[in-house]
Short mmCIF file of C-alpha atoms in Angstrom, two decimals:
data_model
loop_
_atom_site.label_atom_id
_atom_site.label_comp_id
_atom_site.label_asym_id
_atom_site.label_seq_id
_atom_site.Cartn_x
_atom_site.Cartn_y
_atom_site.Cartn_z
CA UNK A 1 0.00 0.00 0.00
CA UNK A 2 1.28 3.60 -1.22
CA UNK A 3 2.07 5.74 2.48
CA UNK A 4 -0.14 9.11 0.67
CA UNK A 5 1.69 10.82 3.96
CA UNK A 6 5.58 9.75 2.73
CA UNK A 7 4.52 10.34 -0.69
CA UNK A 8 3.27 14.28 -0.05
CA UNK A 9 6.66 14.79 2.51
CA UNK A 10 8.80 13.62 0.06
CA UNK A 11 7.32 14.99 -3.12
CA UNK A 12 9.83 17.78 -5.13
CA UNK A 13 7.05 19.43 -6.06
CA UNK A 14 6.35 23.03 -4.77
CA UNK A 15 3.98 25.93 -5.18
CA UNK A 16 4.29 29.24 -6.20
CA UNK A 17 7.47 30.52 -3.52
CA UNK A 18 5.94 34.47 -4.75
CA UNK A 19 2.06 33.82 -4.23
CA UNK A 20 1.32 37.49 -2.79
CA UNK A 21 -0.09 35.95 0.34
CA UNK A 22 2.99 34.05 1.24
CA UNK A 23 5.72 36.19 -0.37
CA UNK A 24 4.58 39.57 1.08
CA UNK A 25 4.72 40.23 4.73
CA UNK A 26 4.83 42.73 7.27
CA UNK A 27 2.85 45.10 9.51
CA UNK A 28 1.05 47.59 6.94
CA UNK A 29 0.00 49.66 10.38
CA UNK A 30 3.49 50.79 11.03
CA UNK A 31 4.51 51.09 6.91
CA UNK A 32 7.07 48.01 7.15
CA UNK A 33 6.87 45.39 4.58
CA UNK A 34 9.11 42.22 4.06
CA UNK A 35 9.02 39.50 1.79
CA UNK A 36 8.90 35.56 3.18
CA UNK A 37 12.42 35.55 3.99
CA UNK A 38 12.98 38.80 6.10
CA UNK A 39 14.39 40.76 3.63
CA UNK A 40 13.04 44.36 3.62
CA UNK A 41 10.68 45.92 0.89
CA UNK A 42 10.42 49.06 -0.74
CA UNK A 43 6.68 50.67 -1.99
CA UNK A 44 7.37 53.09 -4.95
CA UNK A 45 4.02 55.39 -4.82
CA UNK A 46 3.21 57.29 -8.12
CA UNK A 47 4.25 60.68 -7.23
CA UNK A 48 7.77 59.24 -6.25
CA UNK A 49 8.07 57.93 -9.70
CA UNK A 50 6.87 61.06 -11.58
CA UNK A 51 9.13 63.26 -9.39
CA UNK A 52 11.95 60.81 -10.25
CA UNK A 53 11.40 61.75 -13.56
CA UNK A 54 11.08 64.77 -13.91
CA UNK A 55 14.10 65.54 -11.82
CA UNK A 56 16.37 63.66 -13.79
CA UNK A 57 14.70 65.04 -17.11
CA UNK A 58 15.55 68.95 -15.34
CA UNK A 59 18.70 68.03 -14.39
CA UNK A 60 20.32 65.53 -16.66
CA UNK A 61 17.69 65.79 -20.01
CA UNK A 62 18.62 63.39 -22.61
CA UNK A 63 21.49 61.81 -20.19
CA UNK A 64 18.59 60.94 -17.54
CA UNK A 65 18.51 57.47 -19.35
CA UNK A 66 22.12 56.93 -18.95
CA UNK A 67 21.45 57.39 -15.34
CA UNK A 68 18.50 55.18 -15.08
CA UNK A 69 19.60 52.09 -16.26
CA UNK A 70 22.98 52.72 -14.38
CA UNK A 71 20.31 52.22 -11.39
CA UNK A 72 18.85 49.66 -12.78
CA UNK A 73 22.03 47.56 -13.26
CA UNK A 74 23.05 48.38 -9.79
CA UNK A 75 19.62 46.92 -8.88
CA UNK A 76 19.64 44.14 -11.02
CA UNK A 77 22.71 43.20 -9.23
CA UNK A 78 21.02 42.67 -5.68
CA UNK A 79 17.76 41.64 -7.68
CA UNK A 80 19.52 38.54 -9.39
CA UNK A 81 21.46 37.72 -5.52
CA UNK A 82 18.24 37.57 -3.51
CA UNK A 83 16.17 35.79 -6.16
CA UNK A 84 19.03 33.15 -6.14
CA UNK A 85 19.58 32.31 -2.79
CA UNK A 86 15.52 32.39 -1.96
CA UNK A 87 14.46 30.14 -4.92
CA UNK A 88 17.93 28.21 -4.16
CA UNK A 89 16.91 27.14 -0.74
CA UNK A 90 13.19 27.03 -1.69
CA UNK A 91 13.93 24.11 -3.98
CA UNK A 92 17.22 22.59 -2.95
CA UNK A 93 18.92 23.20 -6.13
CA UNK A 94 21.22 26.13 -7.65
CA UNK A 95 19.75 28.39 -9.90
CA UNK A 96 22.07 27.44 -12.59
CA UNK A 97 20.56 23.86 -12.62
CA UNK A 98 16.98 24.69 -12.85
CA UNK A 99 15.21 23.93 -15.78
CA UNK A 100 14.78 26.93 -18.20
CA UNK A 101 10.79 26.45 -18.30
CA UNK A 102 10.69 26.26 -14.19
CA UNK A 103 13.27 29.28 -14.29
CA UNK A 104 11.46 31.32 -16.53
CA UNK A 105 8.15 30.53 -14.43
CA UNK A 106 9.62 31.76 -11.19
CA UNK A 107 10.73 34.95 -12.79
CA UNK A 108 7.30 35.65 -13.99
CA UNK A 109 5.66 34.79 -10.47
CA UNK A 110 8.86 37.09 -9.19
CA UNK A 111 7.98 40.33 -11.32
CA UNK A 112 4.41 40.39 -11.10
CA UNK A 113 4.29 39.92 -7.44
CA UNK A 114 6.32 42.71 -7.07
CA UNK A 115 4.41 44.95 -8.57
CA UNK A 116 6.25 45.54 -12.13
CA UNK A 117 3.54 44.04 -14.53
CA UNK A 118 3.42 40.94 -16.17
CA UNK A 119 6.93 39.50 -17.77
CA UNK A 120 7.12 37.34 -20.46
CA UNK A 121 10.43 35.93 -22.20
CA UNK A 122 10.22 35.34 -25.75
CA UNK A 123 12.83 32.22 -26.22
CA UNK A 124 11.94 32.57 -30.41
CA UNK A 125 15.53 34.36 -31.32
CA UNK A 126 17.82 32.14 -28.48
CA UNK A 127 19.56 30.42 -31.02
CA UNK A 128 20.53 34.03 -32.70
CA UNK A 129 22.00 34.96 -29.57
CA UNK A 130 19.13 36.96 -28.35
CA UNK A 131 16.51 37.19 -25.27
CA UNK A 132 13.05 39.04 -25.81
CA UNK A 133 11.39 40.17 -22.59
CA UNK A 134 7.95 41.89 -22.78
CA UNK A 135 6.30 43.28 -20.42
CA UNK A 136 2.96 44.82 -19.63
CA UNK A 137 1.37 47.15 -17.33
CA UNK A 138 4.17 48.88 -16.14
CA UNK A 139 4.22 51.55 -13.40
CA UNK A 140 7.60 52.66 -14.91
CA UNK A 141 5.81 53.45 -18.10
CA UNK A 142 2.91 54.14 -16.78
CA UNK A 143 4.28 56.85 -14.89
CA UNK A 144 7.05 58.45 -17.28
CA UNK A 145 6.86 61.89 -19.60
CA UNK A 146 5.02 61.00 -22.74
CA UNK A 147 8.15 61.07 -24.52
CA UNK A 148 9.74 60.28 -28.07
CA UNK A 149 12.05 57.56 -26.68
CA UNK A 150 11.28 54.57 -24.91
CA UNK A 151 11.37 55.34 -21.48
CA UNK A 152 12.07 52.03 -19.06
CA UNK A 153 15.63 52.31 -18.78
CA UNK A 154 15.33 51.04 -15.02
CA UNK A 155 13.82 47.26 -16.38
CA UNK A 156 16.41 47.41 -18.91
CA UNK A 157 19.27 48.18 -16.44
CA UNK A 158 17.71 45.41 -14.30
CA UNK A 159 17.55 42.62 -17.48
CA UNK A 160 20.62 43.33 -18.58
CA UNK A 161 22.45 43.08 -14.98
CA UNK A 162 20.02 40.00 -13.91
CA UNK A 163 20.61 37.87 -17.21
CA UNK A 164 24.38 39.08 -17.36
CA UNK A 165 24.66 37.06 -14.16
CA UNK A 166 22.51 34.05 -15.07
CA UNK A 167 24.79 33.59 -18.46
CA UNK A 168 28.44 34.39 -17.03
CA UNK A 169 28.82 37.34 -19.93
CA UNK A 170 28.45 40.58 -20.23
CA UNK A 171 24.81 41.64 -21.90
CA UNK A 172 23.04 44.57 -22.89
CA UNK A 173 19.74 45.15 -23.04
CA UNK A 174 18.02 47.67 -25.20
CA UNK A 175 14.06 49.07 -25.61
CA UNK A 176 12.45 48.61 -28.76
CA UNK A 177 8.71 49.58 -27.85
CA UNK A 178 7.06 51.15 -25.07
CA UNK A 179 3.50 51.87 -23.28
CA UNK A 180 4.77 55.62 -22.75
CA UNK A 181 4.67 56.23 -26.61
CA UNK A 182 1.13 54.42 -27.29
CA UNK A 183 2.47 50.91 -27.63
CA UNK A 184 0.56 47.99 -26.43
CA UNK A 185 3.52 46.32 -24.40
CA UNK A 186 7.19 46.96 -23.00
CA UNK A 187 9.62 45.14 -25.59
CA UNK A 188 13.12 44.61 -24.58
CA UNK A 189 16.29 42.68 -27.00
CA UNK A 190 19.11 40.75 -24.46
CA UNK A 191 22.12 40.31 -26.16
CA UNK A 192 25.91 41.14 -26.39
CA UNK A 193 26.31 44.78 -26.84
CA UNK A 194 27.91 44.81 -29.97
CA UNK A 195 25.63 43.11 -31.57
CA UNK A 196 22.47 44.73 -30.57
CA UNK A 197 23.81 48.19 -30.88
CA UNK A 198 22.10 48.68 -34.35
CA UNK A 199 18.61 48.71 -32.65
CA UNK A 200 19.28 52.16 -31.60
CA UNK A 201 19.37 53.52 -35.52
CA UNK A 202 16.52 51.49 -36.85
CA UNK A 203 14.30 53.04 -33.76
CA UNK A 204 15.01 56.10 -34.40
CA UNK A 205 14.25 55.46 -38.06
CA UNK A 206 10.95 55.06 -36.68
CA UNK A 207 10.35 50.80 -36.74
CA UNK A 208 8.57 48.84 -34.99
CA UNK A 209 9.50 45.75 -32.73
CA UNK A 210 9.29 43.25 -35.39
CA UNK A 211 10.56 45.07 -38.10
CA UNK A 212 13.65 45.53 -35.66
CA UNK A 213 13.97 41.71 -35.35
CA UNK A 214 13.81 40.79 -38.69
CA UNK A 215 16.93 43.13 -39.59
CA UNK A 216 18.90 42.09 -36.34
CA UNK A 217 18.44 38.46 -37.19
CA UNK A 218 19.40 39.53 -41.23
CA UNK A 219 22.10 41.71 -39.68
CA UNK A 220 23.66 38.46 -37.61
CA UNK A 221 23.29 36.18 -40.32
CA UNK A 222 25.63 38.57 -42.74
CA UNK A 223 27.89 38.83 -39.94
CA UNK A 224 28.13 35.25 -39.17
CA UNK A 225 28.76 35.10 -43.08
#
């Protein structure tokens, strides 16, 4: 006869380790929030955000970008370190040796529970060398200038830095669509710098997402030629 009790206490199987109501903790009363593991949490209301921007737009103008996703790297940094070691311990196995569809999964749960919007990662172009995250809803969209750029340098600071460790090399990520300009979702390219760096040109040419894809993959396949 099967022992259902042994079975359940030895089972690998886990649920979601960033279901809101386990992941976020604290004592709203008193303003302190924590996730499941003790680590401290940081709410980023709306006029934070639009005050962020607009000082560095004052201050800094075009160069505010360059400062943004210099944040976000930083942040990316710590990001990748805590999400690590809590989904390391969680299920008893480096992050390295996770499976990419379990991986990807936990990242998802990760971003939306932390109030960024939902994540995707579009695996279509990983054989070209390239990572496509897409995200929607975002506050840092939401709540940027209504610009002529794409505006979510801090994600893109934070992909680059997270998936930079993940991999061992040195990536860059670049925007190629954004809510602040009318577009339906966040689109991001991961990839080695030099090889992404002709994004910038063809968006300010004025194309779109997949347009941009189509010539990076033509662009790589003439290189690799």
């Amino acid at each position: 006869m099967i022992d259902v009790a042994s079975l359940v206490k030895d089972s690998s199987l886990k649920g979601n380790y960033f279901s809101p109501d386990a992941y976020l903790q604290g004592d709203f009363e008193f303003g302190l929030l924590e996730n499941r593991s003790g680590s401290r949490l940081l709410a980023l209301p709306q006029p934070l955000l639009e005050a962020m921007y607009a000082t560095l737009e004052d201050e800094l103008g075009q160069g505010s970008g360059v400062a943004l996703f210099s944040c976000g790297r930083w942040w990316g940094k710590s990001f990748y370190q805590r999400f690590a070691e809590e989904i390391g311990e969680y299920y008893g196995q480096p992050l390295v040796q996770m499976e990419m569809i379990q991986f990807i999964q936990c990242l998802k749960q990760c971003w939306k529970t932390h109030g960024w919007g939902t994540l995707e990662i579009d695996l279509k172009y990983y054989q070209n060398g390239f990572l496509i995250p897409k995200i929607v809803n975002s506050p840092f969209a939401q709540f940027a200038p209504q610009n002529k750029r794409p505006m979510c340098f801090l994600e893109a600071g934070i992909l680059s830095s997270f998936f930079s460790k993940i991999t061992g090399q040195e990536l860059h990520c670049l925007q190629t669509s954004c809510e602040s300009m009318g577009a339906d979702s966040n689109n991001f390219v991961i990839g080695l710098s030099e090889r992404i760096k002709p994004i910038e040109a063809w968006r300010e040419e004025g194309h779109d997402h997949a347009t941009i894809m189509e010539l990076l993959c033509r662009n790589q396949s003439n290189l690799a030629n």
